[in-house]
């Protein structure tokens, strides 16, 4: 009996250690990025010293992907997500487009065709998400998934409803997202099927609805990969898949579905309410007890897909006659204060992780437990992929572009005509000018001498009289999305300083401030 108890105790200890050790193994200190202050300390200057917006980070992360994903291929990292990110951000006209190699996308498509042919179109025997993920990159490239290396992905996913949920709720979620990227529709009679098992969108929505969580208090709302506690990742992804039907009732399936549209809308709004309730102080979202970039991104993508502002404090939920209160509490995480989910996402920015200051990826976490995946607290491929498409989703929302996963704006290969924008920089030297062109978020090296006279310049100023913002020679200025003029300043500026003394003596001297313009 004693030996039996000892064995149980030892087994319990081993289980406990298996939980504790991953925390200890990957616990490391790393500094979060402060988007409201640290942009001043990354060896870059911004126009009028204004805080950079999301497009600076989109360009930085896209440049980082181009430096680290030279030859994308089939895979959950260094593959489809990276390709999709680069394509879905091209409407911005940002500088990263200038760095995309000429055959980058066509070579990727060739590698995919070879991969699909080599495995006879059977991407995975258990995971339909392999087809769904590849659909994202193919559709954004303008290749319909009805013919990828001769294989029809739509027909394949229509063949079996059971196959869609073989990996759990993740399968139906991503099949629905994939279908909506290009407005694909399942055939009523696929090329191969078992009677009663033909897949439909209606069946998959019903499946997701049945897995809505009811907690111990009988409160309903949200979803999880497993267990009875809603998590932001699966809840966010589920909402992304359901968003097209919530926004447009005419798209809601009319067959093979038992969930009424009213009940559907209630489930969607309950999930939105849940997301507002589990948001961490500061605006981010947690997984495995730690805030991270990916969980935060999934909520951003979900809200923007439903035409809702991730920075809003209150979102009305008319079907359940309630409100979701987001971004209610500011908080400090890893030494940085934020009060909304967008600023919270920026804290994962891995400054100086690329070849130059304007090139950087994103982290998964900035400190603490990394979830056991070994990502640690440094720049991370998946963290970069997901943070980037979260930023693109937000930018698309505020600029009234189509949502991230509505790729009908690129389904005919429109990316081929999407070029980097060009803006002018006018260097004005006492009335004589020199002009250069740059794409937005490129960096220009502030010249040390006038391009027209070769005279040494002390500073360049945004205003002719020197009263604007000054830029020193050899500083890197991030090009804004506008034409700009910089005025050469040749002489030191002198200012009168009045000192008021409360008794005592003061030795008067001349003080020169050559660069404080």
Short mmCIF file of C-alpha atoms in Angstrom, two decimals:
data_model
loop_
_atom_site.label_atom_id
_atom_site.label_comp_id
_atom_site.label_asym_id
_atom_site.label_seq_id
_atom_site.Cartn_x
_atom_site.Cartn_y
_atom_site.Cartn_z
CA UNK A 1 0.00 0.00 0.00
CA UNK A 2 2.82 2.40 0.88
CA UNK A 3 4.54 1.65 -2.43
CA UNK A 4 1.28 2.35 -4.27
CA UNK A 5 0.88 5.71 -2.51
CA UNK A 6 4.52 6.53 -3.25
CA UNK A 7 3.96 5.74 -6.92
CA UNK A 8 0.89 7.99 -7.07
CA UNK A 9 2.82 10.78 -5.32
CA UNK A 10 5.75 10.41 -7.75
CA UNK A 11 3.41 10.45 -10.76
CA UNK A 12 1.72 13.60 -9.44
CA UNK A 13 5.11 15.22 -8.98
CA UNK A 14 6.10 14.38 -12.54
CA UNK A 15 2.85 15.86 -13.87
CA UNK A 16 3.40 19.01 -11.83
CA UNK A 17 6.98 19.33 -13.06
CA UNK A 18 5.89 18.84 -16.65
CA UNK A 19 3.65 21.87 -16.21
CA UNK A 20 6.17 24.00 -14.32
CA UNK A 21 9.30 23.25 -16.35
CA UNK A 22 8.10 24.75 -19.63
CA UNK A 23 7.48 27.99 -17.75
CA UNK A 24 10.99 27.93 -16.34
CA UNK A 25 12.57 26.82 -19.59
CA UNK A 26 11.29 29.70 -21.68
CA UNK A 27 10.97 32.43 -19.08
CA UNK A 28 13.13 35.32 -20.19
CA UNK A 29 13.16 39.04 -19.80
CA UNK A 30 12.57 41.16 -22.87
CA UNK A 31 11.50 44.73 -23.25
CA UNK A 32 8.11 45.65 -24.63
CA UNK A 33 8.07 48.47 -27.17
CA UNK A 34 6.37 51.70 -26.12
CA UNK A 35 4.55 53.00 -29.24
CA UNK A 36 3.88 56.36 -27.60
CA UNK A 37 7.50 57.13 -26.73
CA UNK A 38 10.09 54.74 -28.15
CA UNK A 39 9.57 55.70 -31.77
CA UNK A 40 11.86 58.59 -30.83
CA UNK A 41 14.65 56.18 -29.89
CA UNK A 42 14.98 53.80 -32.85
CA UNK A 43 17.44 55.88 -34.89
CA UNK A 44 14.67 57.23 -37.09
CA UNK A 45 13.03 60.62 -37.42
CA UNK A 46 9.43 61.09 -38.47
CA UNK A 47 7.87 63.99 -40.33
CA UNK A 48 7.15 66.80 -37.85
CA UNK A 49 8.20 64.31 -35.17
CA UNK A 50 4.71 62.84 -35.24
CA UNK A 51 4.00 59.41 -33.81
CA UNK A 52 3.98 56.85 -36.67
CA UNK A 53 0.71 55.22 -37.64
CA UNK A 54 -0.02 51.58 -38.47
CA UNK A 55 1.40 51.86 -41.98
CA UNK A 56 4.90 52.42 -40.67
CA UNK A 57 4.63 49.10 -38.82
CA UNK A 58 3.04 47.40 -41.84
CA UNK A 59 5.98 48.47 -43.97
CA UNK A 60 8.54 47.50 -41.33
CA UNK A 61 7.11 44.00 -40.85
CA UNK A 62 6.68 43.46 -44.59
CA UNK A 63 10.32 44.40 -45.16
CA UNK A 64 11.27 41.98 -42.38
CA UNK A 65 9.33 39.16 -44.05
CA UNK A 66 11.05 39.85 -47.36
CA UNK A 67 14.42 39.62 -45.61
CA UNK A 68 13.61 36.37 -43.78
CA UNK A 69 11.28 34.54 -46.18
CA UNK A 70 13.33 34.49 -49.37
CA UNK A 71 11.59 31.47 -50.88
CA UNK A 72 8.13 30.93 -49.37
CA UNK A 73 6.78 27.42 -49.61
CA UNK A 74 3.92 25.34 -48.24
CA UNK A 75 3.85 25.74 -44.47
CA UNK A 76 2.26 27.47 -41.49
CA UNK A 77 5.38 29.65 -41.21
CA UNK A 78 7.59 30.99 -44.02
CA UNK A 79 4.76 30.22 -46.41
CA UNK A 80 1.12 31.07 -47.02
CA UNK A 81 0.69 33.62 -44.23
CA UNK A 82 3.75 35.57 -45.31
CA UNK A 83 2.65 35.59 -48.95
CA UNK A 84 -0.89 36.61 -48.02
CA UNK A 85 0.41 39.43 -45.81
CA UNK A 86 2.57 40.90 -48.55
CA UNK A 87 -0.28 40.75 -51.05
CA UNK A 88 -3.06 42.04 -48.80
CA UNK A 89 -1.00 45.08 -47.86
CA UNK A 90 -0.03 46.13 -51.38
CA UNK A 91 -2.96 48.54 -51.73
CA UNK A 92 -1.10 50.84 -49.29
CA UNK A 93 1.58 51.60 -51.88
CA UNK A 94 4.19 51.35 -49.12
CA UNK A 95 7.91 51.18 -49.80
CA UNK A 96 8.19 47.42 -49.15
CA UNK A 97 6.66 46.81 -52.57
CA UNK A 98 9.90 48.08 -54.11
CA UNK A 99 11.74 45.20 -52.40
CA UNK A 100 9.57 42.34 -53.68
CA UNK A 101 11.73 40.38 -56.16
CA UNK A 102 10.30 40.22 -59.68
CA UNK A 103 9.55 36.48 -59.58
CA UNK A 104 8.80 36.21 -55.86
CA UNK A 105 5.14 35.27 -56.25
CA UNK A 106 5.39 33.32 -59.51
CA UNK A 107 8.20 31.18 -58.12
CA UNK A 108 6.13 30.53 -54.99
CA UNK A 109 3.21 29.41 -57.17
CA UNK A 110 5.52 27.05 -59.06
CA UNK A 111 6.75 25.51 -55.81
CA UNK A 112 3.15 25.06 -54.65
CA UNK A 113 2.16 23.39 -57.92
CA UNK A 114 5.07 20.97 -57.59
CA UNK A 115 4.20 20.24 -53.96
CA UNK A 116 0.51 19.60 -54.71
CA UNK A 117 1.33 17.35 -57.69
CA UNK A 118 3.89 15.34 -55.73
CA UNK A 119 1.29 14.38 -53.12
CA UNK A 120 -1.52 13.87 -55.64
CA UNK A 121 -3.53 16.76 -54.21
CA UNK A 122 -3.90 15.10 -50.79
CA UNK A 123 -2.59 17.90 -48.59
CA UNK A 124 -3.38 16.13 -45.30
CA UNK A 125 -5.49 13.16 -44.26
CA UNK A 126 -6.74 14.84 -41.07
CA UNK A 127 -6.46 18.62 -41.37
CA UNK A 128 -8.69 20.50 -43.74
CA UNK A 129 -6.89 23.66 -42.60
CA UNK A 130 -4.08 22.77 -45.03
CA UNK A 131 -6.47 23.39 -47.93
CA UNK A 132 -7.93 26.45 -46.24
CA UNK A 133 -4.57 28.07 -45.54
CA UNK A 134 -3.37 27.53 -49.09
CA UNK A 135 -6.62 29.04 -50.33
CA UNK A 136 -5.70 32.34 -48.66
CA UNK A 137 -2.46 32.78 -50.58
CA UNK A 138 -3.78 31.40 -53.87
CA UNK A 139 -6.86 33.63 -53.89
CA UNK A 140 -4.88 36.75 -53.01
CA UNK A 141 -2.57 35.89 -55.91
CA UNK A 142 -5.57 35.64 -58.22
CA UNK A 143 -5.52 31.87 -58.74
CA UNK A 144 -8.95 30.26 -58.19
CA UNK A 145 -8.73 27.24 -55.91
CA UNK A 146 -10.87 25.23 -58.29
CA UNK A 147 -7.68 24.54 -60.23
CA UNK A 148 -4.43 24.35 -58.28
CA UNK A 149 -2.06 22.12 -60.23
CA UNK A 150 -5.15 20.45 -61.68
CA UNK A 151 -6.86 19.84 -58.33
CA UNK A 152 -10.16 21.38 -57.25
CA UNK A 153 -9.94 22.38 -53.59
CA UNK A 154 -13.59 23.45 -53.43
CA UNK A 155 -14.72 20.03 -54.61
CA UNK A 156 -12.36 18.33 -52.15
CA UNK A 157 -13.71 20.23 -49.13
CA UNK A 158 -17.30 19.61 -50.25
CA UNK A 159 -16.86 15.83 -50.21
CA UNK A 160 -17.16 15.26 -46.47
CA UNK A 161 -18.65 17.22 -43.59
CA UNK A 162 -17.03 14.80 -41.13
CA UNK A 163 -13.63 15.59 -42.59
CA UNK A 164 -14.22 19.30 -41.93
CA UNK A 165 -14.34 18.76 -38.16
CA UNK A 166 -11.85 15.90 -37.87
CA UNK A 167 -9.48 18.38 -36.18
CA UNK A 168 -12.25 20.02 -34.16
CA UNK A 169 -13.82 23.44 -34.50
CA UNK A 170 -10.76 24.84 -36.27
CA UNK A 171 -11.63 22.94 -39.45
CA UNK A 172 -15.11 24.36 -40.15
CA UNK A 173 -13.99 27.85 -39.10
CA UNK A 174 -11.23 27.99 -41.67
CA UNK A 175 -13.17 26.24 -44.43
CA UNK A 176 -15.82 28.96 -44.18
CA UNK A 177 -13.16 31.70 -44.17
CA UNK A 178 -11.48 30.10 -47.20
CA UNK A 179 -14.72 29.86 -49.17
CA UNK A 180 -15.52 33.51 -48.58
CA UNK A 181 -12.10 34.76 -49.72
CA UNK A 182 -13.14 34.44 -53.34
CA UNK A 183 -16.87 33.88 -53.15
CA UNK A 184 -16.45 30.14 -53.75
CA UNK A 185 -19.50 27.88 -53.45
CA UNK A 186 -19.61 24.17 -52.71
CA UNK A 187 -21.06 22.04 -55.52
CA UNK A 188 -24.33 20.35 -54.62
CA UNK A 189 -22.88 17.06 -55.82
CA UNK A 190 -19.10 16.78 -55.38
CA UNK A 191 -17.07 14.35 -57.47
CA UNK A 192 -16.85 11.88 -54.60
CA UNK A 193 -18.98 11.55 -51.47
CA UNK A 194 -20.73 9.28 -48.99
CA UNK A 195 -24.48 9.69 -48.85
CA UNK A 196 -25.46 12.01 -46.00
CA UNK A 197 -21.93 13.38 -45.53
CA UNK A 198 -21.74 16.02 -48.26
CA UNK A 199 -20.38 19.19 -46.72
CA UNK A 200 -22.21 22.52 -46.77
CA UNK A 201 -21.71 25.92 -45.16
CA UNK A 202 -25.00 25.45 -43.32
CA UNK A 203 -23.77 22.26 -41.68
CA UNK A 204 -20.51 23.91 -40.65
CA UNK A 205 -22.27 26.93 -39.12
CA UNK A 206 -24.52 24.55 -37.17
CA UNK A 207 -21.42 22.70 -35.96
CA UNK A 208 -19.86 25.94 -34.70
CA UNK A 209 -23.13 27.00 -33.04
CA UNK A 210 -23.39 23.70 -31.17
CA UNK A 211 -19.94 24.24 -29.67
CA UNK A 212 -20.80 27.63 -28.17
CA UNK A 213 -19.62 27.52 -24.56
CA UNK A 214 -22.01 27.44 -21.63
CA UNK A 215 -20.12 28.05 -18.39
CA UNK A 216 -20.81 26.82 -14.86
CA UNK A 217 -23.25 29.66 -14.23
CA UNK A 218 -25.20 28.71 -17.37
CA UNK A 219 -23.93 31.80 -19.18
CA UNK A 220 -23.44 31.29 -22.91
CA UNK A 221 -20.86 32.88 -25.16
CA UNK A 222 -17.65 32.31 -27.07
CA UNK A 223 -15.70 29.27 -28.19
CA UNK A 224 -12.55 27.35 -27.33
CA UNK A 225 -10.44 24.65 -28.92
CA UNK A 226 -11.18 22.53 -25.86
CA UNK A 227 -12.63 23.03 -22.39
CA UNK A 228 -15.37 25.30 -21.10
CA UNK A 229 -13.55 28.62 -20.91
CA UNK A 230 -13.79 30.91 -23.96
CA UNK A 231 -10.42 31.79 -25.42
CA UNK A 232 -9.74 34.86 -27.58
CA UNK A 233 -8.04 32.98 -30.41
CA UNK A 234 -10.82 30.52 -31.26
CA UNK A 235 -13.58 33.00 -30.40
CA UNK A 236 -11.92 35.59 -32.63
CA UNK A 237 -11.43 33.13 -35.49
CA UNK A 238 -14.99 31.83 -35.19
CA UNK A 239 -16.27 35.39 -35.47
CA UNK A 240 -14.07 35.96 -38.52
CA UNK A 241 -15.76 33.02 -40.24
CA UNK A 242 -19.26 34.15 -39.24
CA UNK A 243 -18.76 37.86 -39.96
CA UNK A 244 -19.91 37.86 -43.63
CA UNK A 245 -23.29 36.43 -42.60
CA UNK A 246 -23.68 38.76 -39.61
CA UNK A 247 -22.92 41.82 -41.75
CA UNK A 248 -25.10 40.70 -44.67
CA UNK A 249 -28.19 38.61 -43.88
CA UNK A 250 -28.68 37.77 -47.56
CA UNK A 251 -25.56 35.59 -47.44
CA UNK A 252 -26.90 33.38 -44.63
CA UNK A 253 -27.37 29.78 -45.86
CA UNK A 254 -30.90 28.78 -46.74
CA UNK A 255 -30.44 25.03 -46.63
CA UNK A 256 -28.82 22.36 -44.45
CA UNK A 257 -28.95 24.65 -41.42
CA UNK A 258 -30.99 24.34 -38.24
CA UNK A 259 -29.85 27.56 -36.55
CA UNK A 260 -32.26 30.43 -37.16
CA UNK A 261 -30.72 33.71 -38.26
CA UNK A 262 -31.90 35.36 -35.06
CA UNK A 263 -30.19 32.72 -32.90
CA UNK A 264 -27.10 33.00 -35.08
CA UNK A 265 -26.88 36.76 -34.49
CA UNK A 266 -27.35 36.26 -30.76
CA UNK A 267 -24.45 33.81 -30.63
CA UNK A 268 -22.23 36.24 -32.55
CA UNK A 269 -23.08 39.10 -30.21
CA UNK A 270 -22.60 36.96 -27.11
CA UNK A 271 -19.12 36.16 -28.39
CA UNK A 272 -18.34 39.84 -28.92
CA UNK A 273 -19.51 40.50 -25.37
CA UNK A 274 -17.25 37.72 -24.07
CA UNK A 275 -14.24 39.17 -25.87
CA UNK A 276 -14.82 42.49 -24.14
CA UNK A 277 -14.98 40.74 -20.78
CA UNK A 278 -11.76 38.75 -21.14
CA UNK A 279 -9.66 41.63 -22.46
CA UNK A 280 -6.61 42.24 -20.27
CA UNK A 281 -5.85 45.62 -18.75
CA UNK A 282 -3.97 47.62 -21.37
CA UNK A 283 -5.95 46.18 -24.28
CA UNK A 284 -4.15 42.94 -25.18
CA UNK A 285 -5.38 39.34 -24.93
CA UNK A 286 -3.96 36.33 -23.15
CA UNK A 287 -3.23 32.69 -23.91
CA UNK A 288 -1.59 30.36 -21.41
CA UNK A 289 -1.85 33.16 -18.87
CA UNK A 290 0.31 35.64 -20.79
CA UNK A 291 -0.61 38.44 -23.16
CA UNK A 292 0.63 37.83 -26.69
CA UNK A 293 0.54 39.30 -30.17
CA UNK A 294 -1.40 36.49 -31.86
CA UNK A 295 -4.37 36.42 -29.48
CA UNK A 296 -4.64 40.19 -29.71
CA UNK A 297 -4.51 40.01 -33.50
CA UNK A 298 -7.38 37.52 -33.75
CA UNK A 299 -9.69 39.90 -31.91
CA UNK A 300 -8.64 42.84 -34.10
CA UNK A 301 -9.32 40.84 -37.27
CA UNK A 302 -12.69 39.66 -35.91
CA UNK A 303 -13.92 43.14 -35.02
CA UNK A 304 -12.79 44.72 -38.28
CA UNK A 305 -14.46 41.89 -40.24
CA UNK A 306 -17.74 42.94 -38.62
CA UNK A 307 -17.09 46.62 -39.37
CA UNK A 308 -16.34 47.36 -35.72
CA UNK A 309 -13.55 49.58 -34.43
CA UNK A 310 -10.90 47.78 -32.31
CA UNK A 311 -10.22 51.10 -30.56
CA UNK A 312 -13.87 51.70 -29.66
CA UNK A 313 -14.84 51.71 -26.02
CA UNK A 314 -18.46 50.69 -26.54
CA UNK A 315 -19.96 48.46 -29.23
CA UNK A 316 -23.73 48.08 -29.38
CA UNK A 317 -25.18 44.58 -29.59
CA UNK A 318 -28.78 45.14 -30.71
CA UNK A 319 -29.90 41.52 -31.05
CA UNK A 320 -29.19 40.72 -27.39
CA UNK A 321 -29.99 44.28 -26.28
CA UNK A 322 -26.60 44.77 -24.67
CA UNK A 323 -23.26 46.51 -25.10
CA UNK A 324 -19.67 45.29 -25.24
CA UNK A 325 -17.24 47.52 -23.37
CA UNK A 326 -13.73 47.30 -24.81
CA UNK A 327 -10.54 49.18 -23.94
CA UNK A 328 -11.89 50.17 -20.55
CA UNK A 329 -8.79 49.83 -18.42
CA UNK A 330 -5.31 51.05 -19.12
CA UNK A 331 -2.55 48.83 -17.82
CA UNK A 332 1.18 48.34 -17.63
CA UNK A 333 2.61 45.22 -19.24
CA UNK A 334 6.35 44.64 -19.20
CA UNK A 335 6.88 48.26 -18.19
CA UNK A 336 4.76 49.84 -20.94
CA UNK A 337 1.40 51.53 -20.41
CA UNK A 338 -1.31 51.12 -23.07
CA UNK A 339 -5.07 51.60 -23.04
CA UNK A 340 -6.35 50.03 -26.28
CA UNK A 341 -5.76 46.87 -28.27
CA UNK A 342 -3.98 48.56 -31.19
CA UNK A 343 -1.33 50.17 -28.98
CA UNK A 344 -1.14 46.87 -27.11
CA UNK A 345 -0.29 45.11 -30.39
CA UNK A 346 2.48 47.62 -31.11
CA UNK A 347 4.20 46.67 -27.82
CA UNK A 348 5.26 43.41 -29.50
CA UNK A 349 7.21 45.32 -32.16
CA UNK A 350 10.77 43.95 -32.21
CA UNK A 351 12.63 47.15 -33.00
CA UNK A 352 16.01 46.82 -34.75
CA UNK A 353 15.39 43.17 -35.63
CA UNK A 354 15.98 43.72 -39.35
CA UNK A 355 18.84 44.98 -41.48
CA UNK A 356 18.11 48.66 -40.78
CA UNK A 357 16.02 50.67 -38.31
CA UNK A 358 12.95 50.81 -40.57
CA UNK A 359 12.90 46.99 -40.92
CA UNK A 360 11.57 45.02 -37.95
CA UNK A 361 9.34 42.07 -37.11
CA UNK A 362 7.15 41.31 -34.13
CA UNK A 363 7.45 39.13 -31.04
CA UNK A 364 5.05 36.48 -29.76
CA UNK A 365 5.49 37.60 -26.15
CA UNK A 366 7.75 40.21 -24.57
CA UNK A 367 8.29 38.43 -21.26
CA UNK A 368 7.19 35.40 -19.28
CA UNK A 369 5.89 32.10 -20.63
CA UNK A 370 5.85 31.77 -24.41
CA UNK A 371 3.23 29.01 -24.49
CA UNK A 372 5.73 26.18 -24.68
CA UNK A 373 6.40 26.50 -28.39
CA UNK A 374 9.97 27.67 -27.97
CA UNK A 375 9.44 31.08 -29.52
CA UNK A 376 10.95 32.83 -26.53
CA UNK A 377 10.76 36.59 -26.26
CA UNK A 378 12.61 37.66 -29.39
CA UNK A 379 11.40 38.39 -32.90
CA UNK A 380 9.23 35.52 -34.10
CA UNK A 381 8.02 34.36 -37.53
CA UNK A 382 4.46 33.52 -36.54
CA UNK A 383 4.24 36.58 -34.31
CA UNK A 384 5.31 38.71 -37.27
CA UNK A 385 2.91 37.05 -39.73
CA UNK A 386 -0.10 37.44 -37.47
CA UNK A 387 0.71 40.91 -36.14
CA UNK A 388 1.16 42.10 -39.70
CA UNK A 389 -2.19 40.84 -40.92
CA UNK A 390 -3.81 42.32 -37.80
CA UNK A 391 -2.37 45.71 -38.74
CA UNK A 392 -3.50 45.27 -42.35
CA UNK A 393 -7.01 44.34 -41.17
CA UNK A 394 -7.13 47.52 -39.07
CA UNK A 395 -5.77 49.69 -41.88
CA UNK A 396 -8.31 48.22 -44.27
CA UNK A 397 -11.08 49.00 -41.79
CA UNK A 398 -10.18 52.66 -41.23
CA UNK A 399 -9.59 53.23 -44.96
CA UNK A 400 -12.86 51.54 -45.97
CA UNK A 401 -11.15 48.80 -47.97
CA UNK A 402 -12.52 45.27 -48.12
CA UNK A 403 -11.92 43.20 -44.96
CA UNK A 404 -8.76 41.12 -44.70
CA UNK A 405 -10.34 37.86 -45.84
CA UNK A 406 -12.61 39.32 -48.52
CA UNK A 407 -10.13 38.91 -51.35
CA UNK A 408 -12.49 39.68 -54.20
CA UNK A 409 -10.47 42.87 -54.69
CA UNK A 410 -7.46 40.71 -55.65
CA UNK A 411 -9.01 37.51 -56.98
CA UNK A 412 -8.14 38.40 -60.60
CA UNK A 413 -4.46 39.07 -60.04
CA UNK A 414 -4.87 42.79 -59.36
CA UNK A 415 -1.67 42.76 -57.31
CA UNK A 416 0.30 42.90 -60.57
CA UNK A 417 -0.80 46.51 -61.03
CA UNK A 418 -0.24 47.56 -57.43
CA UNK A 419 2.92 49.64 -57.29
CA UNK A 420 4.65 51.60 -54.57
CA UNK A 421 3.51 55.21 -54.41
CA UNK A 422 5.99 58.02 -55.02
CA UNK A 423 6.21 61.35 -53.22
CA UNK A 424 8.57 64.27 -53.74
CA UNK A 425 11.17 65.68 -51.38
CA UNK A 426 12.15 69.22 -52.29
CA UNK A 427 15.46 70.43 -50.85
CA UNK A 428 15.30 74.24 -50.83
CA UNK A 429 18.58 76.14 -50.58
CA UNK A 430 17.78 79.83 -50.37
CA UNK A 431 15.40 79.62 -53.30
CA UNK A 432 17.21 77.07 -55.45
CA UNK A 433 15.73 73.59 -55.26
CA UNK A 434 16.65 69.96 -55.82
CA UNK A 435 14.04 67.22 -56.04
CA UNK A 436 14.10 63.53 -55.10
CA UNK A 437 11.33 60.92 -54.95
CA UNK A 438 10.68 58.33 -52.28
CA UNK A 439 7.98 55.80 -51.50
CA UNK A 440 6.08 56.13 -48.23
CA UNK A 441 7.94 54.77 -45.19
CA UNK A 442 11.23 54.56 -47.05
CA UNK A 443 14.07 56.37 -45.30
CA UNK A 444 15.98 59.28 -46.75
CA UNK A 445 19.38 60.23 -45.42
CA UNK A 446 19.40 63.91 -44.53
CA UNK A 447 22.20 65.47 -46.63
CA UNK A 448 25.12 67.20 -44.94
CA UNK A 449 25.44 69.71 -47.76
CA UNK A 450 23.14 71.43 -50.18
CA UNK A 451 22.43 69.34 -53.31
CA UNK A 452 22.49 72.55 -55.37
CA UNK A 453 25.45 74.49 -53.90
CA UNK A 454 27.44 71.87 -51.96
CA UNK A 455 27.52 74.32 -49.05
CA UNK A 456 27.64 72.68 -45.63
CA UNK A 457 24.21 72.62 -44.01
CA UNK A 458 23.75 72.83 -40.24
CA UNK A 459 20.14 71.59 -40.30
CA UNK A 460 17.20 71.14 -42.63
CA UNK A 461 13.93 72.61 -41.41
CA UNK A 462 10.28 72.07 -42.25
CA UNK A 463 9.82 75.86 -42.39
CA UNK A 464 11.76 78.41 -44.39
CA UNK A 465 12.32 80.72 -41.40
CA UNK A 466 13.76 77.88 -39.32
CA UNK A 467 10.87 77.83 -36.85
CA UNK A 468 9.69 74.33 -37.76
CA UNK A 469 11.10 70.90 -36.97
CA UNK A 470 14.82 70.54 -37.63
CA UNK A 471 16.61 67.50 -39.02
CA UNK A 472 20.35 67.03 -38.62
CA UNK A 473 22.67 65.85 -41.39
CA UNK A 474 22.85 62.05 -41.73
CA UNK A 475 19.68 61.44 -39.73
CA UNK A 476 17.21 59.00 -41.30
CA UNK A 477 13.84 60.56 -42.06
CA UNK A 478 10.90 58.23 -42.66
CA UNK A 479 9.12 59.45 -45.77
CA UNK A 480 5.49 60.44 -45.08
CA UNK A 481 2.59 59.89 -47.47
CA UNK A 482 2.85 63.41 -48.90
CA UNK A 483 5.18 65.70 -50.78
CA UNK A 484 7.50 67.60 -48.45
CA UNK A 485 9.95 70.50 -48.56
CA UNK A 486 13.06 70.84 -46.41
CA UNK A 487 14.78 74.22 -46.08
CA UNK A 488 18.54 74.47 -45.62
CA UNK A 489 19.72 76.31 -42.50
CA UNK A 490 23.29 77.58 -42.64
CA UNK A 491 23.81 79.66 -39.53
CA UNK A 492 23.59 78.92 -35.85
CA UNK A 493 20.51 80.34 -34.22
CA UNK A 494 20.82 82.58 -31.16
CA UNK A 495 18.19 83.07 -28.52
CA UNK A 496 17.87 85.52 -25.64
CA UNK A 497 17.60 83.83 -22.25
CA UNK A 498 16.45 85.81 -19.24
CA UNK A 499 17.47 84.51 -15.83
CA UNK A 500 15.55 85.48 -12.71
CA UNK A 501 17.67 85.05 -9.59
CA UNK A 502 16.44 84.92 -6.06
CA UNK A 503 19.56 86.57 -4.62
CA UNK A 504 23.11 85.43 -5.41
CA UNK A 505 25.26 86.27 -8.42
CA UNK A 506 25.30 85.12 -12.02
CA UNK A 507 28.19 85.23 -14.49
CA UNK A 508 26.79 86.38 -17.87
CA UNK A 509 28.12 84.66 -20.97
CA UNK A 510 27.04 83.94 -24.53
CA UNK A 511 25.40 80.53 -24.99
CA UNK A 512 25.08 78.97 -28.45
CA UNK A 513 22.47 76.36 -29.35
CA UNK A 514 23.37 75.38 -32.90
CA UNK A 515 20.81 72.62 -33.51
CA UNK A 516 17.81 73.43 -31.37
CA UNK A 517 15.65 74.89 -34.12
#
